[in-house]
PDB file of N, CA and C in Angstrom:
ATOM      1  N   UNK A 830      -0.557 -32.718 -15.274  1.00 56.00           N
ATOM      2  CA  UNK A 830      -1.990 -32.907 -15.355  1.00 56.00           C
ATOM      3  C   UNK A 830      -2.602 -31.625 -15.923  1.00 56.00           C
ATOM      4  N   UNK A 831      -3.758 -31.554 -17.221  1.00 74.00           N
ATOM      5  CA  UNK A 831      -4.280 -30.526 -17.529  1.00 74.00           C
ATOM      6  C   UNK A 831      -5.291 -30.505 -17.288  1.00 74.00           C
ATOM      7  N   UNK A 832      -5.635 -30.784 -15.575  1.00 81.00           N
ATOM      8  CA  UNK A 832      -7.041 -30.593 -15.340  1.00 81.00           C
ATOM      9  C   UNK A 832      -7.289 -28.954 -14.677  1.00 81.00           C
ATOM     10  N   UNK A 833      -7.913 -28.379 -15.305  1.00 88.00           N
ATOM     11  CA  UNK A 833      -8.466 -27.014 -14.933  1.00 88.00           C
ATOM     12  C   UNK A 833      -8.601 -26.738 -13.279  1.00 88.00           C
ATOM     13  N   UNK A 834      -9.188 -27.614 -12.942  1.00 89.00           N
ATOM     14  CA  UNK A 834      -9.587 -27.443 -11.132  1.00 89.00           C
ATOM     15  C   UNK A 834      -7.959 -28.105 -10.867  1.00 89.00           C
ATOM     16  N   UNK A 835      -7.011 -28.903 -10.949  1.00 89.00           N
ATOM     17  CA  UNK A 835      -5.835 -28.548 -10.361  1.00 89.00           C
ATOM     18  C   UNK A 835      -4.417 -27.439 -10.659  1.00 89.00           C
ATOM     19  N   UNK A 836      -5.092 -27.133 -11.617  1.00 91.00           N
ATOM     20  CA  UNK A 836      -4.318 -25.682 -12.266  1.00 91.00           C
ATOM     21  C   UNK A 836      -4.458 -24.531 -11.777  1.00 91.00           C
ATOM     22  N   UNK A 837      -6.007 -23.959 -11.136  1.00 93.00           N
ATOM     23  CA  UNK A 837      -6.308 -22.952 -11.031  1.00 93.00           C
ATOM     24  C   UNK A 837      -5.164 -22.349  -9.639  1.00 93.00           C
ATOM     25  N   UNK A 838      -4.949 -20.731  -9.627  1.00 95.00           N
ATOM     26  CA  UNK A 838      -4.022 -20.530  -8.568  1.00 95.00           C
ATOM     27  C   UNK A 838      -5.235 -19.870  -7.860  1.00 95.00           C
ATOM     28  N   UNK A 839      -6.146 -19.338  -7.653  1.00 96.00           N
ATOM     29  CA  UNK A 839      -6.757 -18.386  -7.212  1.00 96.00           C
ATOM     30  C   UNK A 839      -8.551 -18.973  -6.874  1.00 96.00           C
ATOM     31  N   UNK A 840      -8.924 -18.213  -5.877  1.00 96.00           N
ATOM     32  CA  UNK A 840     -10.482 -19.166  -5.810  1.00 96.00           C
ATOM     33  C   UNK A 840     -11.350 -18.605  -6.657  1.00 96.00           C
ATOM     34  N   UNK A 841     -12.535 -19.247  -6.961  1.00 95.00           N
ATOM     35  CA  UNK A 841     -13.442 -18.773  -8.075  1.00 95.00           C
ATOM     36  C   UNK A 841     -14.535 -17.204  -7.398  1.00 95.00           C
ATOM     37  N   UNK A 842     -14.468 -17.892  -6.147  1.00 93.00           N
ATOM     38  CA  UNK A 842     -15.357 -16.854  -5.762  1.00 93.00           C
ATOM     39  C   UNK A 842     -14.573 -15.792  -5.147  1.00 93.00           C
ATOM     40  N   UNK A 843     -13.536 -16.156  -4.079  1.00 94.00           N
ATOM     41  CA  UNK A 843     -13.305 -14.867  -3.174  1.00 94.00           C
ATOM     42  C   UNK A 843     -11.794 -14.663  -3.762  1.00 94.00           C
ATOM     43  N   UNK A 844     -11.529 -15.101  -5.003  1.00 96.00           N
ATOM     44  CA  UNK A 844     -10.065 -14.709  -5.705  1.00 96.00           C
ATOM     45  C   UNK A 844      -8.626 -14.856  -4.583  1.00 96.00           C
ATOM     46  N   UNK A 845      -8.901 -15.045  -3.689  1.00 96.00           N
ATOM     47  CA  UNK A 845      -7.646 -15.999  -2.580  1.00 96.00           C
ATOM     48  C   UNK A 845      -7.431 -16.925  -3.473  1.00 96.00           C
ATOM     49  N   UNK A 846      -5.495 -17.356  -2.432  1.00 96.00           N
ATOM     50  CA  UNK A 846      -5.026 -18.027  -2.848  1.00 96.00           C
ATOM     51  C   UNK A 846      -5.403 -19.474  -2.807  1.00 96.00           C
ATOM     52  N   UNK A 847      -5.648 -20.417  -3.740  1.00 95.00           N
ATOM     53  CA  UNK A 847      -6.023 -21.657  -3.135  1.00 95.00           C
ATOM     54  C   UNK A 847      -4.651 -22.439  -3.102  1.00 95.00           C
ATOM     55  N   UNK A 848      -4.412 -23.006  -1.727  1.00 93.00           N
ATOM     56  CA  UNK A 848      -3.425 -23.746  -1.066  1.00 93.00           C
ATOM     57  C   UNK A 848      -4.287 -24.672  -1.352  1.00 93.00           C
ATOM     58  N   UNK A 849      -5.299 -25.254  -0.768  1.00 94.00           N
ATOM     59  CA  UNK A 849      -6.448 -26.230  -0.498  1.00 94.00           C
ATOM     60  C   UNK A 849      -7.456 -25.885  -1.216  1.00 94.00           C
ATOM     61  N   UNK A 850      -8.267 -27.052  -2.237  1.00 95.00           N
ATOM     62  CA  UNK A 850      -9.267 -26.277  -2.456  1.00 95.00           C
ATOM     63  C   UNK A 850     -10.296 -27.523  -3.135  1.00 95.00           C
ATOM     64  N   UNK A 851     -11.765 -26.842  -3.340  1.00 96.00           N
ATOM     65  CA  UNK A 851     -12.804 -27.996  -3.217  1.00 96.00           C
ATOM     66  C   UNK A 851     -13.990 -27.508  -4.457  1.00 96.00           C
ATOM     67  N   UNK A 852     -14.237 -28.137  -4.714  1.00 94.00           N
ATOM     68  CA  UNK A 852     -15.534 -27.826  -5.793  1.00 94.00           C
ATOM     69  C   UNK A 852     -16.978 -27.445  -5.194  1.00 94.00           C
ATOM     70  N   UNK A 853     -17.254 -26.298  -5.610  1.00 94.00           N
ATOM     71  CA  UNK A 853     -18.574 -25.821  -5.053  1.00 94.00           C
ATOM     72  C   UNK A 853     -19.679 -27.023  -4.885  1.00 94.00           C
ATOM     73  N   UNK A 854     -20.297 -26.936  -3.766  1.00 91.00           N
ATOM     74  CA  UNK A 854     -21.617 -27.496  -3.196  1.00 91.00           C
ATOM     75  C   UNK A 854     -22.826 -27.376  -4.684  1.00 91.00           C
ATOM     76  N   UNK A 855     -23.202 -25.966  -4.731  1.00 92.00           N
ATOM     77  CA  UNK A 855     -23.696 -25.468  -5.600  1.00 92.00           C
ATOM     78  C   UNK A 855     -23.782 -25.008  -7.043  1.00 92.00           C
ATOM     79  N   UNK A 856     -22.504 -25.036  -7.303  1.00 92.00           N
ATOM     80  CA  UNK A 856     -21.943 -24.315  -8.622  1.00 92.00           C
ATOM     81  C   UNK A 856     -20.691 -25.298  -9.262  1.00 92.00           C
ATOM     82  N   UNK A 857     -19.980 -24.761  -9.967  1.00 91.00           N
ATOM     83  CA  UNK A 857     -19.010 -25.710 -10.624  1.00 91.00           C
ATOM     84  C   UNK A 857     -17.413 -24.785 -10.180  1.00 91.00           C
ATOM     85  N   UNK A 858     -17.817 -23.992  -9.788  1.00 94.00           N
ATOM     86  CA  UNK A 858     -16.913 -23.177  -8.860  1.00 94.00           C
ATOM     87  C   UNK A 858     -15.826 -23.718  -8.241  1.00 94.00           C
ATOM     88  N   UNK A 859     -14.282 -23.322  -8.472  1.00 95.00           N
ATOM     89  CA  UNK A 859     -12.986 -24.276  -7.602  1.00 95.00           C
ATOM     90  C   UNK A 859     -13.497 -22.858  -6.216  1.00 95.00           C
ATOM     91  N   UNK A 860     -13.498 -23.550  -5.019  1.00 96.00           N
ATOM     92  CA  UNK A 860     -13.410 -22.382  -4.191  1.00 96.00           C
ATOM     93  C   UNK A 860     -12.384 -22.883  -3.289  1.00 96.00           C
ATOM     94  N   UNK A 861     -11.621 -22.073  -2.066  1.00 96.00           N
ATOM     95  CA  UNK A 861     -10.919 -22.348  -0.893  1.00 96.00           C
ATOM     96  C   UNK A 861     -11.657 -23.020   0.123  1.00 96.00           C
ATOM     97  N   UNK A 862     -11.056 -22.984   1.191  1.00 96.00           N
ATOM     98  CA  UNK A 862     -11.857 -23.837   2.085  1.00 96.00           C
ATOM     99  C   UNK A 862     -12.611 -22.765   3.132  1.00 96.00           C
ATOM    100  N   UNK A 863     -12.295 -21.390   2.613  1.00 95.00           N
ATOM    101  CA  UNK A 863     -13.064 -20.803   4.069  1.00 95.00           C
ATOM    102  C   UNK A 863     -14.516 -20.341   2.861  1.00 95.00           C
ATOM    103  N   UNK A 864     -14.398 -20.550   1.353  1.00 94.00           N
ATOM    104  CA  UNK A 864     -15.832 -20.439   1.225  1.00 94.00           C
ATOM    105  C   UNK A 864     -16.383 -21.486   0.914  1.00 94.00           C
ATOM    106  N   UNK A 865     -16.139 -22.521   1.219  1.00 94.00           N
ATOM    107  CA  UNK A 865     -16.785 -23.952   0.925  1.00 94.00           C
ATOM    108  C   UNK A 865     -17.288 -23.655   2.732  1.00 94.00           C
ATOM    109  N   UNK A 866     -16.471 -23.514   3.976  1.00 94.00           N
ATOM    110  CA  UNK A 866     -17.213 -23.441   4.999  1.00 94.00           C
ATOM    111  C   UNK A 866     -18.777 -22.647   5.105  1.00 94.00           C
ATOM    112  N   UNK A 867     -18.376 -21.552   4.600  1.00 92.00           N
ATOM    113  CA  UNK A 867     -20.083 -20.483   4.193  1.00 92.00           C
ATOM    114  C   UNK A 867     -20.651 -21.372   3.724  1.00 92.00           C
ATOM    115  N   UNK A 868     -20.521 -21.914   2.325  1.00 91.00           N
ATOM    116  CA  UNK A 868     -21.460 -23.119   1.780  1.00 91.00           C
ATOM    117  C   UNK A 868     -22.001 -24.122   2.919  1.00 91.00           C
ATOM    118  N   UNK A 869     -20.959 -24.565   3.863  1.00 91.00           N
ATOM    119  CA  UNK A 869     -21.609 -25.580   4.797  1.00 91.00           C
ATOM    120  C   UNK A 869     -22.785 -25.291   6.019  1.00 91.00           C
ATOM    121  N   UNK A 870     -22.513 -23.460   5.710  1.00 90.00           N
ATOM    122  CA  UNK A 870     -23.144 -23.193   6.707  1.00 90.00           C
ATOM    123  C   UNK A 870     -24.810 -22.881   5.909  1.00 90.00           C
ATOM    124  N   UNK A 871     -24.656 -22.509   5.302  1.00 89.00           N
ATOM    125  CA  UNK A 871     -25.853 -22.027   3.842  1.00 89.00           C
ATOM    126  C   UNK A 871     -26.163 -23.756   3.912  1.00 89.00           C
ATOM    127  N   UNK A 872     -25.618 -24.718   3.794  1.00 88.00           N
ATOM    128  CA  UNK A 872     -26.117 -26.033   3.311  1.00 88.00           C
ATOM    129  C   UNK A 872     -26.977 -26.368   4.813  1.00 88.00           C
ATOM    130  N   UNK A 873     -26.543 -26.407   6.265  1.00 88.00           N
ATOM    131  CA  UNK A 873     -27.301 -26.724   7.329  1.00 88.00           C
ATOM    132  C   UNK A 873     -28.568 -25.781   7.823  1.00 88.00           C
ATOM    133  N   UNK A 874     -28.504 -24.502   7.146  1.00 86.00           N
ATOM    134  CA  UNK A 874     -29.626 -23.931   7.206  1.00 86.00           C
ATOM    135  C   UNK A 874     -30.431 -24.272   6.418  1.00 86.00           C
ATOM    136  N   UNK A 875     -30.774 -25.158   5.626  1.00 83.00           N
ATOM    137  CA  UNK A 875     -32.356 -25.506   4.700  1.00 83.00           C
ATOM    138  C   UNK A 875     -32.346 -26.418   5.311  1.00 83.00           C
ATOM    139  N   UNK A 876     -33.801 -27.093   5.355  1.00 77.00           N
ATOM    140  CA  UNK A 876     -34.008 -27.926   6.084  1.00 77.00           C
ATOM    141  C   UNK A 876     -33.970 -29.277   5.412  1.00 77.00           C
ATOM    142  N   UNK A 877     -33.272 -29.605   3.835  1.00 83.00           N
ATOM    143  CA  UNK A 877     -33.279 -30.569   3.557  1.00 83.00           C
ATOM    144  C   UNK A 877     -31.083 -30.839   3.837  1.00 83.00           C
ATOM    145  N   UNK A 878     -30.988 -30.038   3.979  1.00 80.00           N
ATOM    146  CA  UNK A 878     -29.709 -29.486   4.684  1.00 80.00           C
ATOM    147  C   UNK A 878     -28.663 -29.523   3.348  1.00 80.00           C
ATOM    148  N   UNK A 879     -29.374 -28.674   2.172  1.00 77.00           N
ATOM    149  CA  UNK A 879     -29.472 -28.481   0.852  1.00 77.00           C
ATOM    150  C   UNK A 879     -29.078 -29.709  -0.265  1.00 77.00           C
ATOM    151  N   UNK A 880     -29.757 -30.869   0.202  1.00 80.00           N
ATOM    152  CA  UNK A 880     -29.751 -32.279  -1.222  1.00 80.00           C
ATOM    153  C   UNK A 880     -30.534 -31.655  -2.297  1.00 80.00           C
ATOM    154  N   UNK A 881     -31.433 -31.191  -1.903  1.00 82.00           N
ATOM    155  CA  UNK A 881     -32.358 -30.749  -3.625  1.00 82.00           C
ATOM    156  C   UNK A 881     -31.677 -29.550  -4.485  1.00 82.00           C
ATOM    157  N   UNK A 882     -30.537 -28.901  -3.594  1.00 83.00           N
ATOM    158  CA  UNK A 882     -30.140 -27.760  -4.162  1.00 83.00           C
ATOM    159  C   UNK A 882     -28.410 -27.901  -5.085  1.00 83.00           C
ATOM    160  N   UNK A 883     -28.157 -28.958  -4.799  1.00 82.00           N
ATOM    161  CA  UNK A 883     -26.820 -29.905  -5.241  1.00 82.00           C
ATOM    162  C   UNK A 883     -26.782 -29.774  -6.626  1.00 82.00           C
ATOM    163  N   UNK A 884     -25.754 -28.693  -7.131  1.00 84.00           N
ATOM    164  CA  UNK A 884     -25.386 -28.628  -8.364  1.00 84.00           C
ATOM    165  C   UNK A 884     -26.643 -27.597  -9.036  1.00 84.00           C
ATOM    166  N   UNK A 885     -27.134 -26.460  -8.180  1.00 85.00           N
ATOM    167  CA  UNK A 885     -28.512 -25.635  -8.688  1.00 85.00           C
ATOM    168  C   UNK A 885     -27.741 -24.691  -9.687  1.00 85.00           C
ATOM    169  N   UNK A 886     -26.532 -24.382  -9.239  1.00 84.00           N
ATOM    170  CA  UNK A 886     -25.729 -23.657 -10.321  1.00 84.00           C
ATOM    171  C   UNK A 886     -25.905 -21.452  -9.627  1.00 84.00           C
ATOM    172  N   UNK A 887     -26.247 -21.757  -8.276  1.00 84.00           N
ATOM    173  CA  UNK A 887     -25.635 -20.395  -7.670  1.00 84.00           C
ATOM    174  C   UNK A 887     -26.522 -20.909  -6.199  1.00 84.00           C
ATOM    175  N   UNK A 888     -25.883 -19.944  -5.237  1.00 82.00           N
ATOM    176  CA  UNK A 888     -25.991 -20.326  -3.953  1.00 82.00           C
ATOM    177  C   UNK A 888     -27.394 -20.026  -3.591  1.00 82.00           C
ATOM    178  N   UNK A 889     -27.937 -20.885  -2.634  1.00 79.00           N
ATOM    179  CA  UNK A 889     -29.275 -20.532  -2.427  1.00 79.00           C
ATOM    180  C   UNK A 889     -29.582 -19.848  -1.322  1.00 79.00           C
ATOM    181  N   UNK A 890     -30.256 -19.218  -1.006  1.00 73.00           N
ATOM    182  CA  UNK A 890     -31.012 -18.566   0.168  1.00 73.00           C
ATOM    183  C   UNK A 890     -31.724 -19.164   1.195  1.00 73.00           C
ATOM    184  N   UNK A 891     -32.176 -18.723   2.695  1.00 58.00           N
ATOM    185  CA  UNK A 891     -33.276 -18.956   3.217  1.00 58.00           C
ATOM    186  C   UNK A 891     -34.844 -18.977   2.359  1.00 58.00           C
ATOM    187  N   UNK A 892     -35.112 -18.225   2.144  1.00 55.00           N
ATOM    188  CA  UNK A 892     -35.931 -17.639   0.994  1.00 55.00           C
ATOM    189  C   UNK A 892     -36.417 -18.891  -0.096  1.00 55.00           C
ATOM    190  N   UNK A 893     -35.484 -19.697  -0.576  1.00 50.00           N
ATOM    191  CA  UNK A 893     -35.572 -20.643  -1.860  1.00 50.00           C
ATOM    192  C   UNK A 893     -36.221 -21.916  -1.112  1.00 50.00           C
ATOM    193  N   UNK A 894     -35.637 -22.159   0.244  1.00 48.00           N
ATOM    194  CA  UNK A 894     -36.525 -23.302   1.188  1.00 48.00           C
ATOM    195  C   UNK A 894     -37.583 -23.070   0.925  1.00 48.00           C
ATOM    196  N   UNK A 895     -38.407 -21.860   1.033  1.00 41.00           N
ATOM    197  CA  UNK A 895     -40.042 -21.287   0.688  1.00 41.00           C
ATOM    198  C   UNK A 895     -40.813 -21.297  -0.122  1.00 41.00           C
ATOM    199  N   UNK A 896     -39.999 -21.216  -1.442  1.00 41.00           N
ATOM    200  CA  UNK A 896     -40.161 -21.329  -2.591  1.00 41.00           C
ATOM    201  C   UNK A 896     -40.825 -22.735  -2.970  1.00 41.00           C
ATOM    202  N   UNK A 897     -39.882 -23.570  -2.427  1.00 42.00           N
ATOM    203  CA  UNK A 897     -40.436 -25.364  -2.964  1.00 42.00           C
ATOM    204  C   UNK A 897     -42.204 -25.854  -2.786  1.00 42.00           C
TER     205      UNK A 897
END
C-alpha cells in the first residue's frame, strides 16, 4: 500500500514511534495515540467540545472559544 499515513514510521507531532496511530482532530497530522489523547482533552475543553474546530488546520486554544 502507498498510502502516506500507513507508511509513516514516526508521529507528526511528537516524532515517537507510531505502533498505533490516528489522524489529527485538527490538522492533517499522522499522530500516536498519546497525542491524539491531548487532542481529546483540548477537544472536551471548548464548549462545543471542538465540532466547529474539525479540520481548522492547528490546535486550538481556550482563548479561540472567545473569539467566536
Amino acid at each position: 500500500m502507498n498510502d502516506e499515513f500507513f507508511n509513516k514510521k514516526k508521529c507528526d507531532r511528537c516524532s515517537s514511534e507510531l505502533n498505533t496511530r490516528t489522524m489529527s482532530w485538527f490538522t492533517e497530522e499522522t499522530i500516536c495515540m498519546d497525542c491524539s489523547s491531548k487532542e481529546d482533552v483540548i477537544k472536551k475543553s471548548l464548549t462545543d467540545k471542538g465540532s466547529s474546530f474539525e479540520g481548522c488546520g492547528y490546535l486550538p486554544t481556550i482563548n479561540d472559544e472567545v473569539r467566536k
